[in-house]
Coordinates of C-alpha atoms in Angstrom, one line a residue:
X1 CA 11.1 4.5 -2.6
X2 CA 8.0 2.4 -3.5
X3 CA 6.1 3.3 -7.1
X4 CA 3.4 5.7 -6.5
X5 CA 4.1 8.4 -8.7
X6 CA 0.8 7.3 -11.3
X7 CA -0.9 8.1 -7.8
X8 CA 0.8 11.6 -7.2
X9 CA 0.1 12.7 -10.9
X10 CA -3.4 12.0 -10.6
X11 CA -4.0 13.7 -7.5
X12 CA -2.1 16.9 -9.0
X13 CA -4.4 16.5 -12.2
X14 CA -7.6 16.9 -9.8
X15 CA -6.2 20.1 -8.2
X16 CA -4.9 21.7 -11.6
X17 CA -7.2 20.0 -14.2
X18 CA -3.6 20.7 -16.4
X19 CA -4.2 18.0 -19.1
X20 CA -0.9 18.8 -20.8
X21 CA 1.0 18.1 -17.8
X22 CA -0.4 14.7 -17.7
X23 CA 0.0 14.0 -21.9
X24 CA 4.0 15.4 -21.4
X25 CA 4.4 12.8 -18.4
X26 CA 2.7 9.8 -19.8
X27 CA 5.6 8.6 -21.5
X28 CA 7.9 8.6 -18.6
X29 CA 5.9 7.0 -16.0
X30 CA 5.3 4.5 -18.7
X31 CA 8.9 4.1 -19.4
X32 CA 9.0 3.6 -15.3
X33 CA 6.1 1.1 -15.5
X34 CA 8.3 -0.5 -18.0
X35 CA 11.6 -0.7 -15.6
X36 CA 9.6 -2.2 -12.5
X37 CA 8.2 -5.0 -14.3
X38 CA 11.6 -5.8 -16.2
X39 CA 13.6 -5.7 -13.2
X40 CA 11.7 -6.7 -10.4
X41 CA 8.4 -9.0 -12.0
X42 CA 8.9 -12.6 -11.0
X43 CA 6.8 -15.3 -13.1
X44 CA 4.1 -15.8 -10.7
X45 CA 3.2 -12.1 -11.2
X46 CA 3.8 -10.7 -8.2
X47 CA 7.2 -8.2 -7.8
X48 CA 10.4 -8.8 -5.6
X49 CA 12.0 -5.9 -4.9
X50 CA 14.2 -5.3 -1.8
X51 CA 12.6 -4.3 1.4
X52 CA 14.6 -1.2 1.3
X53 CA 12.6 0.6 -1.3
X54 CA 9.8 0.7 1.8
X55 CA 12.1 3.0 3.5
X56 CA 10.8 0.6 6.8
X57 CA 14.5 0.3 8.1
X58 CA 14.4 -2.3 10.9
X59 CA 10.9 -3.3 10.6
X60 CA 11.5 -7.6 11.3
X61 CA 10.7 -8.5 8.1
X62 CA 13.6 -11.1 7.5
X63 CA 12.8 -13.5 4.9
X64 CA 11.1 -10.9 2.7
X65 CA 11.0 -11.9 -1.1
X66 CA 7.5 -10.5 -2.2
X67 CA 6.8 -7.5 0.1
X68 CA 3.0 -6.5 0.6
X69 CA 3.8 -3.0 0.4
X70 CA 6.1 -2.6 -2.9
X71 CA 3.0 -5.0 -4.6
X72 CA 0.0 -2.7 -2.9
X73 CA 1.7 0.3 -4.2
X74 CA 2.0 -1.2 -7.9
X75 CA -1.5 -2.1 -7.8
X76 CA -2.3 1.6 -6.6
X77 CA 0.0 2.6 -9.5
X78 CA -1.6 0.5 -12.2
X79 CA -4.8 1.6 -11.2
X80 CA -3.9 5.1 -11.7
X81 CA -1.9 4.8 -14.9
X82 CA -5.3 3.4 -16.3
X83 CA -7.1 6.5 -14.9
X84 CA -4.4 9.0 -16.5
X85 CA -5.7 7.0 -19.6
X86 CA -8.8 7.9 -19.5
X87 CA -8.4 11.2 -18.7
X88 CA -6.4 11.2 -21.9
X89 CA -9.2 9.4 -23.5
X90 CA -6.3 6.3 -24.7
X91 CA -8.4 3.4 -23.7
X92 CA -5.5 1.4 -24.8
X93 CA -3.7 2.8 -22.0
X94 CA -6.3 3.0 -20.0
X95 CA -7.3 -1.0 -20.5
X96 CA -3.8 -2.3 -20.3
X97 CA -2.7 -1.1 -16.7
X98 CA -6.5 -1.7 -15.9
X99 CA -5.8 -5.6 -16.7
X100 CA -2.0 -5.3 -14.8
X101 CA -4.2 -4.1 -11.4
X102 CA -6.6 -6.8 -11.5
X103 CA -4.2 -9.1 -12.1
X104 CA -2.3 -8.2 -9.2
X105 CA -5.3 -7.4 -7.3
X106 CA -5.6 -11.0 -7.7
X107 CA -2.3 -12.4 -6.6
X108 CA -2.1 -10.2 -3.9
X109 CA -5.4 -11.8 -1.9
X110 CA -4.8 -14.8 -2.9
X111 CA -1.2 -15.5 -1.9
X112 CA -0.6 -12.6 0.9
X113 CA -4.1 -12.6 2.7
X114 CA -4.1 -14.6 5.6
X115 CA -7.4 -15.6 7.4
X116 CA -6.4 -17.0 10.3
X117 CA -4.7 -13.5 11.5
X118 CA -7.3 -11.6 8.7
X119 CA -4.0 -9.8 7.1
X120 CA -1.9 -9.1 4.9
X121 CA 1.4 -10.3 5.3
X122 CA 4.9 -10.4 3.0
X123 CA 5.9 -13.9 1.3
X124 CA 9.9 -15.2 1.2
X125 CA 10.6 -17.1 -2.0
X126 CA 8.9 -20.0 -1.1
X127 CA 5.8 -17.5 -1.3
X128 CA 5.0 -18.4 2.1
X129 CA 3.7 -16.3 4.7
X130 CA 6.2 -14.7 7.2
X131 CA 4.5 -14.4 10.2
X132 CA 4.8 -10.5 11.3
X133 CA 1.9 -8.1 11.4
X134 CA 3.4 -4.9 9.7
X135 CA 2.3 -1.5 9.2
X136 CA 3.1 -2.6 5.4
X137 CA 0.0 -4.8 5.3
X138 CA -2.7 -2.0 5.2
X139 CA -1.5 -0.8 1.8
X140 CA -3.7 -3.0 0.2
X141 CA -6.2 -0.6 1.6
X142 CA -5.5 2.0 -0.3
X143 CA -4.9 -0.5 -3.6
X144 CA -8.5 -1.4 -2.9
X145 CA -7.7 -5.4 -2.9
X146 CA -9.7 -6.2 -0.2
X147 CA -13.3 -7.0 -0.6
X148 CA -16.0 -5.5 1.8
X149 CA -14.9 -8.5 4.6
X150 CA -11.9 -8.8 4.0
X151 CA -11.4 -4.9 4.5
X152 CA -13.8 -5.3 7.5
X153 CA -11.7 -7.5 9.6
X154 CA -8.6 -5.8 8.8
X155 CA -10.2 -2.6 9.9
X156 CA -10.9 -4.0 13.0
X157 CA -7.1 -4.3 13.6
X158 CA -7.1 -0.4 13.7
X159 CA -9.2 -0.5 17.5
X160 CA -7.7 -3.6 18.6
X161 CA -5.6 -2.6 21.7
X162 CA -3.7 -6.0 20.7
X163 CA -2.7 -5.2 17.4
X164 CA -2.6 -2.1 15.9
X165 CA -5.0 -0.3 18.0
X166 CA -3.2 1.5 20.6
X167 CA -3.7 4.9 22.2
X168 CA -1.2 6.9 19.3
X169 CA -2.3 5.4 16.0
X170 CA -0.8 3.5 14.4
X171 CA 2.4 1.2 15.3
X172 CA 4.5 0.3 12.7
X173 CA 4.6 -3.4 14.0
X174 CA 1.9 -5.3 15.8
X175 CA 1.7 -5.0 19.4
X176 CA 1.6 -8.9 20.0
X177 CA 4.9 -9.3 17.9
X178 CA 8.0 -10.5 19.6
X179 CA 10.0 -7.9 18.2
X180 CA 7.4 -5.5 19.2
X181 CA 9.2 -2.4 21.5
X182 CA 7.2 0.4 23.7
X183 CA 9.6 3.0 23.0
X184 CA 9.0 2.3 19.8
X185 CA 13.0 1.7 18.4
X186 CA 11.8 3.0 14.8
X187 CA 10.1 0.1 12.8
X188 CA 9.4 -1.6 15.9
X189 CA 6.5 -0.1 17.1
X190 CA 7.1 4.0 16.3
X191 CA 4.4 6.2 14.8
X192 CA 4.7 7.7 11.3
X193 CA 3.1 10.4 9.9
X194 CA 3.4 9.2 6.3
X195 CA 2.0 5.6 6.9
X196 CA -0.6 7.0 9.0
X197 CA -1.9 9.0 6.0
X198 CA -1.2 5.9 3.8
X199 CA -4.0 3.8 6.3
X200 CA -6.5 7.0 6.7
X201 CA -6.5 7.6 3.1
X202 CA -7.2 3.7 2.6
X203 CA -10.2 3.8 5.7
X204 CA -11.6 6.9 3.4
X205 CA -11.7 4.3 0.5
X206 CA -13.8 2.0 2.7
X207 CA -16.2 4.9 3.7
X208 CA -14.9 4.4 7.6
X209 CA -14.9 8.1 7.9
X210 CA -15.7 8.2 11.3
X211 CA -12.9 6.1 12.2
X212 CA -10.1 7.8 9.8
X213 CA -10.9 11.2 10.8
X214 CA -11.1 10.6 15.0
X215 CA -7.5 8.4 14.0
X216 CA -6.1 11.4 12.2
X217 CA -7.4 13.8 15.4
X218 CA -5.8 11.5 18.0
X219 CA -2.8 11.6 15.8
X220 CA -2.8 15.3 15.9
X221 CA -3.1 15.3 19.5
X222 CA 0.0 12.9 19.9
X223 CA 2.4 15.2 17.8
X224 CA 1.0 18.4 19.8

């Protein structure tokens, strides 16, 4: 699976305020922290781990070296590792996974963002772009690595009957791909429930409620 559990710890914090929980689990989702970057960390800071750990079984992404979701959901999990911090009141902690999301914050706009297509997109080794429009390109949403235009035009992919905006949002893969199937054929063009919450939970971060919760209703209306 990709990292996010930084993300679920905090988000259990806020329902049970349980400070000890989050003292007696620091050390292993550091040790974890730890593991990612040893194993998977290449030199130009951005992580290579096998497309795989997205679960996104036969999404088209051939070619994949630097996936845009495994990176969006280390900068989610950096983020949150530096808010456990504070909530521990280590600003040690806090400052050093604060500085790992900025810097990845960094690599991830400037080497996955594309503006001709205004998204995200994976890299092979040669960090260049590969050309597919996945569902795996909104996680920087949720990361918060966009700026307010970037975030705008990629939030404009969500209505575009073209891309990602069709009638059940959202399609795993772009509607103008080649690889791009109407009855879905899993990666190809399926709905999920658990990237779905992964985009309407990123929209809330942009303040496009409106949007995320009629999305979420339609959604609704599609599995009913």
């Amino acid at each position: 699976g990709i990292p996010l559990f930084a993300w679920a710890e905090f988000n259990l914090y806020h329902k049970s305020a349980n400070k000890r929980r989050v003292k007696e689990i620091m050390p292993i989702l550091q040790k974890y922290m730890t593991w990612i970057d040893e194993t998977f960390k290449q030199p130009n800071g951005l992580y290579s781990a096998p497309v795989e750990a997205s679960s996104m079984h036969n999404s088209p992404r051939k070619d994949c070296f630097y996936p845009v979701d495994f990176n969006s959901a280390m900068a989610i999990n950096c983020a949150h590792m530096s808010a456990l911090g504070d909530i521990l009141n280590d600003k040690e902690l806090s400052f050093q996974y604060k500085r790992a999301y900025f810097s990845l914050k960094t690599r991830i706009n400037s080497l996955m963002w594309d503006s001709e297509t205004s998204f995200y997109h994976d890299l092979d080794k040669n960090e260049e772009k590969l050309p597919q429009k996945t569902i795996a390109g909104f996680w920087p949403l949720l990361a918060e690595v966009p700026n307010a235009d970037k975030a705008d035009a990629l939030v404009a992919h969500l209505s575009n009957p073209n891309t990602f905006g069709t009638d059940h949002p959202f399609p795993s893969l772009s509607v103008d791909s080649p690889d791009f199937d109407e009855n879905g054929e899993g990666f190809r063009g399926s709905v999920y429930p658990a990237f779905n919450f992964m985009v309407i939970k990123g929209l809330e971060k942009y303040q496009h409620y409106n949007l995320a919760r009629e999305c979420a209703i339609r959604h609704l209306y599609f599995i009913l």
